[in-house]
Every structure is written in C-alpha cells, then in structure tokens.
Coordinates of C-alpha atoms and ligand atoms in Angstrom, one line a residue:
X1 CA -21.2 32.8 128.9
X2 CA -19.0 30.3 129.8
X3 CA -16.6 29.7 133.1
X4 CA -14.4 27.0 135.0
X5 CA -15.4 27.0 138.8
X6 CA -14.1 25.0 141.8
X7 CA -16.2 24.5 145.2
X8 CA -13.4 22.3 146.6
X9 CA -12.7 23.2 150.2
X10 CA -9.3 25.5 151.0
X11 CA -6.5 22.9 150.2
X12 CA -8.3 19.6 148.8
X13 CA -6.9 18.7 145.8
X14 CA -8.5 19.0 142.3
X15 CA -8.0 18.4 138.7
X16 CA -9.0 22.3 137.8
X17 CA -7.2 24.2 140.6
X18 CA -3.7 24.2 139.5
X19 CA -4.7 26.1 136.2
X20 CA -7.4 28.1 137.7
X21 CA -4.4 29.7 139.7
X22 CA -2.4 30.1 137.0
X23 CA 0.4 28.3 138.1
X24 CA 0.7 25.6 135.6
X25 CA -0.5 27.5 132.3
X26 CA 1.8 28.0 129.4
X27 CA 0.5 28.8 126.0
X28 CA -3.2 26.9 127.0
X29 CA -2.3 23.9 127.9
X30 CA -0.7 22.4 130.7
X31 CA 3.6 22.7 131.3
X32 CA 5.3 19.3 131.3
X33 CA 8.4 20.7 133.1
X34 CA 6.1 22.1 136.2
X35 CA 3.7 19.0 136.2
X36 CA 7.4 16.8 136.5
X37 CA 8.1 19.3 139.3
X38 CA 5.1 19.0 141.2
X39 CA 5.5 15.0 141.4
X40 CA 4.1 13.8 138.0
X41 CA 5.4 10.8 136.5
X42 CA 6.4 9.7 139.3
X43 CA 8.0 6.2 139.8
X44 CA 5.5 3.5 140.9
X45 CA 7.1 1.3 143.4
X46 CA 3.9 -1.0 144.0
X47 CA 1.3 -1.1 141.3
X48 CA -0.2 -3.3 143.7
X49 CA -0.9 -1.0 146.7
X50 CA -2.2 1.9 144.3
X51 CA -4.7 -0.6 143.3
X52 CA -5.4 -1.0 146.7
X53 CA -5.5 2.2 147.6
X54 CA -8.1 2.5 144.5
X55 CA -10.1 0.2 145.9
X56 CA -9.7 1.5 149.5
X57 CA -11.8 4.7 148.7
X58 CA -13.7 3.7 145.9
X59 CA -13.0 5.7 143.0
X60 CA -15.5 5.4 140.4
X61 CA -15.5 5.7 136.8
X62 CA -16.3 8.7 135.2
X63 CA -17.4 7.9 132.1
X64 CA -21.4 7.7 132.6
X65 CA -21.7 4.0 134.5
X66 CA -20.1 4.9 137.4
X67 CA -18.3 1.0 137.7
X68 CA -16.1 0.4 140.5
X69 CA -12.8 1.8 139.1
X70 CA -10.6 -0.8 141.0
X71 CA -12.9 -4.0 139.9
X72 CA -12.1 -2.6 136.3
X73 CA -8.3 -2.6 136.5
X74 CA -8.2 -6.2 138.3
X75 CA -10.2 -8.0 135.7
X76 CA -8.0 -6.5 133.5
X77 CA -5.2 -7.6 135.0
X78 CA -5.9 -11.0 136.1
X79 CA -7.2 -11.3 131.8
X80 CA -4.4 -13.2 130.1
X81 CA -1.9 -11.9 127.4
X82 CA -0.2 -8.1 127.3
X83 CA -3.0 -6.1 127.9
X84 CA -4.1 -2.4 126.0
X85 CA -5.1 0.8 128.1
X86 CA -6.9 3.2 126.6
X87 CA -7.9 6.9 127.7
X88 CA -11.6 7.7 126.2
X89 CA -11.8 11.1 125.8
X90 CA -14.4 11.1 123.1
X91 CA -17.6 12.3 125.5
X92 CA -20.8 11.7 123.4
X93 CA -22.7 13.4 125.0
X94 CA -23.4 16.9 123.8
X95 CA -23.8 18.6 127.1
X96 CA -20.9 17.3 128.5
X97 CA -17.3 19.2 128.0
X98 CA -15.1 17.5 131.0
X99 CA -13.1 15.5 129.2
X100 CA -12.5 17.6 125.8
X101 CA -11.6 20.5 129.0
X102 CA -9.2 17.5 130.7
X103 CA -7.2 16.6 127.5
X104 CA -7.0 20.5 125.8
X105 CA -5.6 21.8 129.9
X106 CA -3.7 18.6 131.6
X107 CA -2.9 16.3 129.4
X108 CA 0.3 15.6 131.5
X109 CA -2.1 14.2 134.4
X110 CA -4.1 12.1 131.7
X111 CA -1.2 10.2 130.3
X112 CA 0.6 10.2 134.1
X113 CA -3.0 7.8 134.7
X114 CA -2.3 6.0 131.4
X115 CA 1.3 5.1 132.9
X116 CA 0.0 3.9 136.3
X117 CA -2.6 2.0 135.3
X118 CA -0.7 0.5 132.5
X119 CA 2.1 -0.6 135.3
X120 CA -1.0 -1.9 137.3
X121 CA -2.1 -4.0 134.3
X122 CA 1.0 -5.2 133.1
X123 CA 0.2 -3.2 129.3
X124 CA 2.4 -3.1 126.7
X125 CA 0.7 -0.1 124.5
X126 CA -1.4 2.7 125.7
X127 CA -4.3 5.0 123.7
X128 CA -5.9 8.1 124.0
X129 CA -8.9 8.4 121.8
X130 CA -10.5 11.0 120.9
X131 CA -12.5 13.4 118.4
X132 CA -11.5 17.3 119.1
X133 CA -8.7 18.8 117.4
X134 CA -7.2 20.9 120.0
X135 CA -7.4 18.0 122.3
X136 CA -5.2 16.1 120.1
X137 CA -3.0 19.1 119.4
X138 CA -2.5 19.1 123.1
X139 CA -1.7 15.5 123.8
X140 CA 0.9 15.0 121.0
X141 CA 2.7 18.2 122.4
X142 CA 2.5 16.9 126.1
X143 CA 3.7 13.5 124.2
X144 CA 6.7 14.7 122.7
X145 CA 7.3 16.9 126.2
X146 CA 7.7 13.8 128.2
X147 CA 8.1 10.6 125.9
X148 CA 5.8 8.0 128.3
X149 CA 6.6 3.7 128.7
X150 CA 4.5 2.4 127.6
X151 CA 4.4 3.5 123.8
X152 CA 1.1 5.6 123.8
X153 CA -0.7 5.9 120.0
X154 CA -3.5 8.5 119.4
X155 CA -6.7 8.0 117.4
X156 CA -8.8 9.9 116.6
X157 CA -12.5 9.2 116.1
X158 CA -15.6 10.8 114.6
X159 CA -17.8 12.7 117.3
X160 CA -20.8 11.3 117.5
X161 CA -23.4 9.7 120.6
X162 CA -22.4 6.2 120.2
X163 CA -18.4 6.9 119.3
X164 CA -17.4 6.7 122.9
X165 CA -19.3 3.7 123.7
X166 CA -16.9 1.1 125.0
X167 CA -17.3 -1.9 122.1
X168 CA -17.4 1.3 119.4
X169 CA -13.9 2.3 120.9
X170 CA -12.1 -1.1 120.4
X171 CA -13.5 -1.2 117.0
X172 CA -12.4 2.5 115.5
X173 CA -9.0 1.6 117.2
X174 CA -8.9 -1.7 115.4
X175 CA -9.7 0.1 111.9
X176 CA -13.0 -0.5 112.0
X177 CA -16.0 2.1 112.3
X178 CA -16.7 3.7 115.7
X179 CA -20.0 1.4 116.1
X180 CA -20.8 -0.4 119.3
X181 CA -20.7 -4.3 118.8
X182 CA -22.6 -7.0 121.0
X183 CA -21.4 -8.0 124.1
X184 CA -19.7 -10.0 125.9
X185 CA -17.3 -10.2 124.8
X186 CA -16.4 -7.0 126.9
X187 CA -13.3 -5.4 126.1
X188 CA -11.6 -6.3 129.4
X189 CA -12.0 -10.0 127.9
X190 CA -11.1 -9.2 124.6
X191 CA -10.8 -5.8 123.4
X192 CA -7.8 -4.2 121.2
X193 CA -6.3 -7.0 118.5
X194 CA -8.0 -9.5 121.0
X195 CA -6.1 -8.3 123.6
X196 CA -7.4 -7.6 127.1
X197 CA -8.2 -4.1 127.3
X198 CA -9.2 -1.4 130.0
X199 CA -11.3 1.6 128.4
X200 CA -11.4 4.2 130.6
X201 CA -12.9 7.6 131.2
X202 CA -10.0 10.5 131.0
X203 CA -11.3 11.7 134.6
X204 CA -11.1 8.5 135.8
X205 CA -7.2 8.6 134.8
X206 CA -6.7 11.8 136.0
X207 CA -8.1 10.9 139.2
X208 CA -5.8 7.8 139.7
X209 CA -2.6 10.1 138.7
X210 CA -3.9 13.0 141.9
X211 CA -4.4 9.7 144.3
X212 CA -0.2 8.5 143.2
X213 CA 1.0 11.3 143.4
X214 CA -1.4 13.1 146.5
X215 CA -1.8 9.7 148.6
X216 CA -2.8 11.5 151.4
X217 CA -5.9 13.0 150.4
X218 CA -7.0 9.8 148.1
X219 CA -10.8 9.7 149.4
X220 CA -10.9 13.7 148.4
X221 CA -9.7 12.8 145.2
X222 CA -12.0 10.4 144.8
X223 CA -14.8 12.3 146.1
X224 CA -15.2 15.1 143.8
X225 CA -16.6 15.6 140.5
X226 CA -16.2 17.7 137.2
X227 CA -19.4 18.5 136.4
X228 CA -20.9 20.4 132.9
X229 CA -23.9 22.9 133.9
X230 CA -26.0 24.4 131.3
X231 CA -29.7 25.6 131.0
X232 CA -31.9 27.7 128.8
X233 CA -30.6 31.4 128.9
X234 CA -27.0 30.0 127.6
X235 CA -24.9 29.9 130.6
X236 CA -23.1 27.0 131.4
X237 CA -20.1 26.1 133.6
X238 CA -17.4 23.0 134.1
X239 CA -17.4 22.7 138.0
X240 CA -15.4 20.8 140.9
X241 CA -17.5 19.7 143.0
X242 CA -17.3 17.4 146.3
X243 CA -19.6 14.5 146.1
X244 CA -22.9 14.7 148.2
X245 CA -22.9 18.8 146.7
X246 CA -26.8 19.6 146.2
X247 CA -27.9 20.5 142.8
X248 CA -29.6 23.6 144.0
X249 CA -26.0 25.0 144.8
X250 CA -25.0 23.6 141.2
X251 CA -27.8 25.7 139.5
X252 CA -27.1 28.9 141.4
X253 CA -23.3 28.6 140.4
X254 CA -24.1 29.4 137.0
X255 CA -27.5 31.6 137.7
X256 CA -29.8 29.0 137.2
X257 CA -31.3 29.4 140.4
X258 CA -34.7 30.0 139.1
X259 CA -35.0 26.7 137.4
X260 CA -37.8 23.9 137.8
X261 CA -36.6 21.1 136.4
X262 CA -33.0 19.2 135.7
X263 CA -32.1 16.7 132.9
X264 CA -29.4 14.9 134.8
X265 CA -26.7 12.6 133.1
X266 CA -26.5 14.0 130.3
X267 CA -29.6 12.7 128.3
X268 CA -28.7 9.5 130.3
X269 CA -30.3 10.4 133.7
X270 CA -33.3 11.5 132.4
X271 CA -36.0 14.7 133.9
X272 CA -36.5 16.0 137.1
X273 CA -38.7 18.1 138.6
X274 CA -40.5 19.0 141.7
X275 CA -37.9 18.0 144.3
X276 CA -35.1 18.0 142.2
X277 CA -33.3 21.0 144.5
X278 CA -32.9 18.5 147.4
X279 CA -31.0 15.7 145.6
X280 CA -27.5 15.3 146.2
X281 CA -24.7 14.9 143.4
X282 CA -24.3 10.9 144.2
X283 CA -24.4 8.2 142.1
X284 CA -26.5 5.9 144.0
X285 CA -29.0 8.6 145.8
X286 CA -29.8 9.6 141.8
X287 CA -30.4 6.2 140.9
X288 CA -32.8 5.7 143.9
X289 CA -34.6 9.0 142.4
X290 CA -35.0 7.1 139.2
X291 CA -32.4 9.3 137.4
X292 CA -28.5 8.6 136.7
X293 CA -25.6 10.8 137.3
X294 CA -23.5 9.6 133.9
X295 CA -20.8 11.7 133.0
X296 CA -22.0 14.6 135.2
X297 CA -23.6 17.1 132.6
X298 CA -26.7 19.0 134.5
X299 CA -29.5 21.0 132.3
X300 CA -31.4 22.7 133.8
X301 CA -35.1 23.6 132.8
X302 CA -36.0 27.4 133.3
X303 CA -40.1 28.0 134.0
X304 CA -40.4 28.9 130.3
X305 CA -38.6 26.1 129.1
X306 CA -41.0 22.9 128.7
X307 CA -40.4 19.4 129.7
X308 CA -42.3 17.8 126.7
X309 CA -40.3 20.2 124.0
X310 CA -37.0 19.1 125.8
X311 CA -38.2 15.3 126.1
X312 CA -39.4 15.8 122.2
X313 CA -35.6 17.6 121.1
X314 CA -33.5 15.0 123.4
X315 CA -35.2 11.6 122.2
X316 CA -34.9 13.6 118.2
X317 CA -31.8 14.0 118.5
X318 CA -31.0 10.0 120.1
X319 CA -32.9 9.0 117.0
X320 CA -31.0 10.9 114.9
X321 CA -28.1 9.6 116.6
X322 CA -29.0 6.1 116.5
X323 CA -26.0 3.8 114.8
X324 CA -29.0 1.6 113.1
X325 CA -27.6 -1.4 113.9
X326 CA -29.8 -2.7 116.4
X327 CA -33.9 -3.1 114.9
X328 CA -35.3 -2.6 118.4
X329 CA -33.5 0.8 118.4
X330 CA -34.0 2.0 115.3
X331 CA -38.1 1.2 115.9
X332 CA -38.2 2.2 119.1
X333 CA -36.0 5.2 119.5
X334 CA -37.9 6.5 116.7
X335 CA -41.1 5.6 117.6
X336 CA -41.3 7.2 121.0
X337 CA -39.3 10.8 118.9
X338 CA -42.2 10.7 116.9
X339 CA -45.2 10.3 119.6
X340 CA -43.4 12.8 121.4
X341 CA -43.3 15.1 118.4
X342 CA -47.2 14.4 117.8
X343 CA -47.9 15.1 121.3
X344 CA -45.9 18.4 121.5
X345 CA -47.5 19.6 118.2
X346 CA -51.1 18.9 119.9
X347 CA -51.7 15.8 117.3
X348 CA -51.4 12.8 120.1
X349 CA -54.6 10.5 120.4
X350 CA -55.7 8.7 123.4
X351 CA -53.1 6.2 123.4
X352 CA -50.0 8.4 122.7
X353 CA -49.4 9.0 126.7
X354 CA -50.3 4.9 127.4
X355 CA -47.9 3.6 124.0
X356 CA -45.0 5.8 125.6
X357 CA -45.0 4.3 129.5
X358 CA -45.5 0.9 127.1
X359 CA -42.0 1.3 125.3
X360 CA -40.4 3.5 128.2
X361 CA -40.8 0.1 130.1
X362 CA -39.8 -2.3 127.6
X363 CA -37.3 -1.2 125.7
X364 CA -34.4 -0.6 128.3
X365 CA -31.6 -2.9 127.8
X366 CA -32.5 -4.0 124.5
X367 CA -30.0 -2.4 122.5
X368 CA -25.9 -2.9 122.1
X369 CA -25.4 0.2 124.0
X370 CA -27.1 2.6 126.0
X371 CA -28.9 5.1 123.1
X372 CA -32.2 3.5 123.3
X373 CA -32.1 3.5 127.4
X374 CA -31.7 7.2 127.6
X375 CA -34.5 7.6 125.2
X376 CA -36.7 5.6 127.5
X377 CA -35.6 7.1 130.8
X378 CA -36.5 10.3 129.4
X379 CA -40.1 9.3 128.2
X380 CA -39.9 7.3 131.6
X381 CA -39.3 10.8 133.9
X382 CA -41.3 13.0 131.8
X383 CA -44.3 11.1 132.0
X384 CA -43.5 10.3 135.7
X385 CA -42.6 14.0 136.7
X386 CA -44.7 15.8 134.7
X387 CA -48.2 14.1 133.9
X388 CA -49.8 17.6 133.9
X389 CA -48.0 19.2 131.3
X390 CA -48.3 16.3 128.8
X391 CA -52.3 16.8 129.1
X392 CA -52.0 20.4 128.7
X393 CA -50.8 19.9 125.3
X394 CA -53.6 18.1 124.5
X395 CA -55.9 21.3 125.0
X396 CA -53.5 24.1 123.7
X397 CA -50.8 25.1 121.6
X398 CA -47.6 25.1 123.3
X399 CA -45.4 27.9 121.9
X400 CA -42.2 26.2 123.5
X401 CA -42.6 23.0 121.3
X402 CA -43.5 24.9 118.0
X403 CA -39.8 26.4 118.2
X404 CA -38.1 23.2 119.1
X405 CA -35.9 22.2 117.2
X406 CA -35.6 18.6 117.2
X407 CA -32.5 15.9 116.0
X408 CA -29.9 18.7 115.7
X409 CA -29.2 18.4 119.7
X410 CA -28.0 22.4 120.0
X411 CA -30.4 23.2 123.1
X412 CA -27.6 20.6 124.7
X413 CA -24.4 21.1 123.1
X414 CA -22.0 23.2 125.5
X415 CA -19.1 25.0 124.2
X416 CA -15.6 24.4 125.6
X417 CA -14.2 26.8 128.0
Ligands
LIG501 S1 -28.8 0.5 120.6 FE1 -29.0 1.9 118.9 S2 -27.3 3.3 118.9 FE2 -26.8 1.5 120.2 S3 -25.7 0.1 118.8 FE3 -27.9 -0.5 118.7 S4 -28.7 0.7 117.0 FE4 -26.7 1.6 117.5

C-alpha cells in the first residue's frame, strides 16, 4: 500500500497539495497552462532579493546534507565564467521516492526553480538529471509545454547509490561515468565543462519556485518537508510535513505505530531506537541524536523486525553498491557487511562487536563520497542503540537474520506513488 499525504495546516502552501486536490492534474502529470495561471514562470524582477529572501528563512537543501540553500547559490554566483544549474533528481537512495514523485507530478514547479536560480546565478544552460523513465517522459512534455531561458538539456543517468552524488553528477553530464571524483574541486568551483556549477536537490528547486511565486508564506515554504515512510508490513507513504513534526506522528500516518526502532536518512542517518518517538523531524535536533535527516526517507523497525538483520541487509547492500574506486571503501564497507553477516548468522568471535565500534569510528570521511559514512553510522547506532540484541545473537539463532536478504536492498526500496 502506497499513498501521498499532507499534514500542512489549512492554507500553508505545499508542493503536494495542488494535485492532491485535483486541481492541477491532467493525464498524470502536472498542466503547464494552469501552473502559468496560478503564477508560475513568473518574471523575476530582482534575483537579488529572492536570494535574500532565501537566505532570510533559511531554506535548506534537500538533497541529504541539508547545506544552507542560499550559501549554495552565492558561491555560485560570485564563481567566475557563465555558470551551469542542474536539477538532481536521481535520489540514490532506495527508500526515498520524493524526487522521482516531484519530477513524474510537477515538473512545471521544478524547471520554474531551474529558471530562478539560473537568473540568480547568471547561467547560461540548465539540466535536469535523472534515472526514471516516466520522470523524463514528464519533463520533456512539461519542456515542450513552456519552452524555458535558459536552454535546459536532460540526461539521464544510471540508478544507482553513488549516481546522485554531486562530483558523480558533473561527470555523467560531461560524458563520463556516473562515479564520484575527489574533491575539491567542488562543483560550484568547477563543475560542468569547468564551469561553475550549482547541483541541486529537485525539492530544493521546487521550494525556491513556491517562495517566488508565494512570497508571503516563504518561512512555510521553507519549513516543510516531503518525507518517504516505509517499514516492514509494506506500507509506505510520501508525506508533507511541517518541520519540528515528531516521528511518532510520522509512523502512525502510515500504521506504523507499533514500531520500535527507525532508520532515519535513508541509510544515511543511521538506527534508532528507544526514544526514537520523541525526536523531532529537524535537521540539527537529529544530528545532536547521532542520526541525520538526509533526504527525508523514515523505516521504521516493527518488534519482529531486527536491528542486526537490518544493519546486516543495509551495510550488504552499500557494499554492493560501492563504486570501488576508493581502497578504504571497498575494505571497509565490506569488512564491517561481512562481520555483520557473521554476527547475524551466530559465527562472530570475541572481537566481532569490538572490530565493528573500531571501523564505525575510523572510517567516516575517508571515502570520495558518503557510501562508506552511512555504512559506519549504521554499525555506529546499532551497536550504540542496541548492545543487547547483538549479544543475543551470540547465544541463539535469530530467525530474522536467516531470511535476510542481504546486497539486493529490497527491504528498502519503495515504490512510486
Ligand atoms: S567512497 Fe566508496 S562509493 Fe564513494 S567513491 Fe569511494 S569507493 Fe565509490
């Protein structure tokens, strides 16, 4: 089961109301003529003061880092030469449909962003890139609706966990494969042909569009999230949700209210347990916890789901996904997928649990991207959050793990709605 929800308040603007009305819906995807009717596309007197305005309530961006949206677009703009804007819409991570959902439903809002932040930058050429088909089916129609200045190019990209990652982007777009490269340099200081270029987050573009073209209610804008919920017993939702919402109101929106544990971020943010009800959906509180927000995509762990099988099929399949370019994250990714797998099979030794908090604490930031971090944080919060049930595996079988079914990531992968 699979649904679109919004918990905005009576009124506040959102990226999913207009088509959960009905209003703007023809044929699936969004109507260029109404979205020109309601305002879109509309002229940009002062890039300037929409970057302020940006700045004013502190949009952040979507994409899983959460950077300072406005920061983003000056460095960009103060970079010298014509710069690139590109719309990433390929979301890696499987448990995370936002953005696929975004480009398939409005892509009228996602190209208005491209435009704005393209007259804020000074850009010459726009992107969107991307991997799904019906997402690309949708943004050459809305293309074709309302021809766009700057001249905006699709490509398309393979789907895979590292094909969205910011230096991978530049490089499919360029010819190349969709493989992260060292940084710096960072694609705001050379990115597309060499040229200056912002890669951002489809939601992040969207949002930009609502605050031009709904100035008044910029810090609402800017203070809601799509969110992708999912959990054991198959239901999963796409949500709009105010910032600050508790996750405990997430889970029952999609009748996961039962649930014991979350993995947050994605596999970014890692697993929570015991007190995971009373954290809020907020970047910074969820970092404080240990976790991460990223690009908003919420498991959540059912009593007879268990942590170590989900740990054990989440750091599989980041192995699996590893681009092997980096050593440390080929060995290390795949060293702590296999401890994990001896300790869920009840083969770990003594030093299983002590090698794991070794590499969950080294290995962060050691890669080109942020694979090998996500496979640490979620050795980190297992072995944090749930000491006991490691141990138990020591003593008995776990039927849980023996079903897993590591590298091929479908306990995360959420459908489309
Ligand atoms: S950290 Fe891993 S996934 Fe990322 S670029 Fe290096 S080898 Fe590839």
């Amino acid at each position: 089961m699979t649904g679109v929800f919004s918990l905005l308040p009576d009124g506040r603007p959102g990226l999913l109301a207009p088509l959960l009305s009905g209003a703007w819906l023809s044929g699936g995807g969004e109507d260029g003529a109404r979205y020109l009717a309601a305002g879109g596309y509309a002229p940009l007197t002062s890039p300037g003061r929409l970057l302020d305005r940006i700045a004013a309530v502190g949009l952040r961006g979507r994409g899983g880092a959460g950077f300072p949206a406005a920061v983003k677009i000056q460095a960009v703009r103060d970079a010298p030469g014509p710069p690139v804007v590109v719309a990433n819409g390929e979301e890696g991570e499987p448990g995370s449909v936002k953005d696929r959902w975004l480009l398939r439903h409005r892509p009228h809002l996602v190209l208005d962003g491209i435009r704005l932040v393209a007259a804020m930058t000074g850009a010459e050429r726009g992107c969107v890139y991307l991997s799904d088909a019906p997402a690309e089916q949708a943004v050459r129609q809305a293309l074709a609706e309302c021809p766009p200045t700057p001249r905006i190019d699709v490509v398309r990209t393979e789907h895979t966990y590292v094909a969205g990652e910011e230096t991978a982007v530049v490089r499919r777009i360029d010819g190349g494969p969709a493989l992260p490269t060292a940084k710096p340099p960072r694609p705001f200081e050379s990115g597309v042909g060499g040229a200056p270029t912002l890669v951002a987050n489809v939601e992040t573009l969207a949002r930009i569009a609502l605050i031009h073209s709904r100035p008044e209610a910029a810090d609402a804008v800017a203070g809601s999230h799509l969110v992708t919920l999912s959990g054991g017993s198959g239901a999963s939702a796409l949500a709009e949700v105010p910032a600050g919402t508790h996750l405990k109101v997430l889970a029952d929106l999609c009748r996961h209210g039962r649930a014991e544990a979350v993995l947050l971020g994605g596999l970014f943010g890692g697993l929570h347990g015991p007190g995971w009800t009373d954290l809020p959906l907020d970047h910074d509180r969820l970092r404080a916890a240990g976790g991460a927000l990223g690009c908003g995509a919420l498991h959540f762990l059912h009593p007879e789901d268990c942590p170590v099988a989900v740990a054990n099929e989440a750091t599989a399949y980041l192995a699996a996904q590893s681009a092997r370019q980096c050593g440390v994250c080929v060995a290390g990714t795949g060293a702590m997928a296999r401890t994990l797998t001896d300790v869920a099979r009840g083969r770990s030794d003594d030093d299983s649990a002590g090698k794991l908090h070794r590499w969950s604490r080294q290995l962060p930031g050691r890669g080109a991207c942020g694979l090998l971090d996500a496979a640490a944080r979620v050795v980190a919060t297992l072995l944090a959050h749930f000491p006991e049930h490691v141990e138990a595996h020591r003593r008995s079988r776990c039927a849980a793990c023996e079903t897993a079914t590591p590298e091929d990531g479908r306990r995360f992968t959420v459908p489309v709605p």
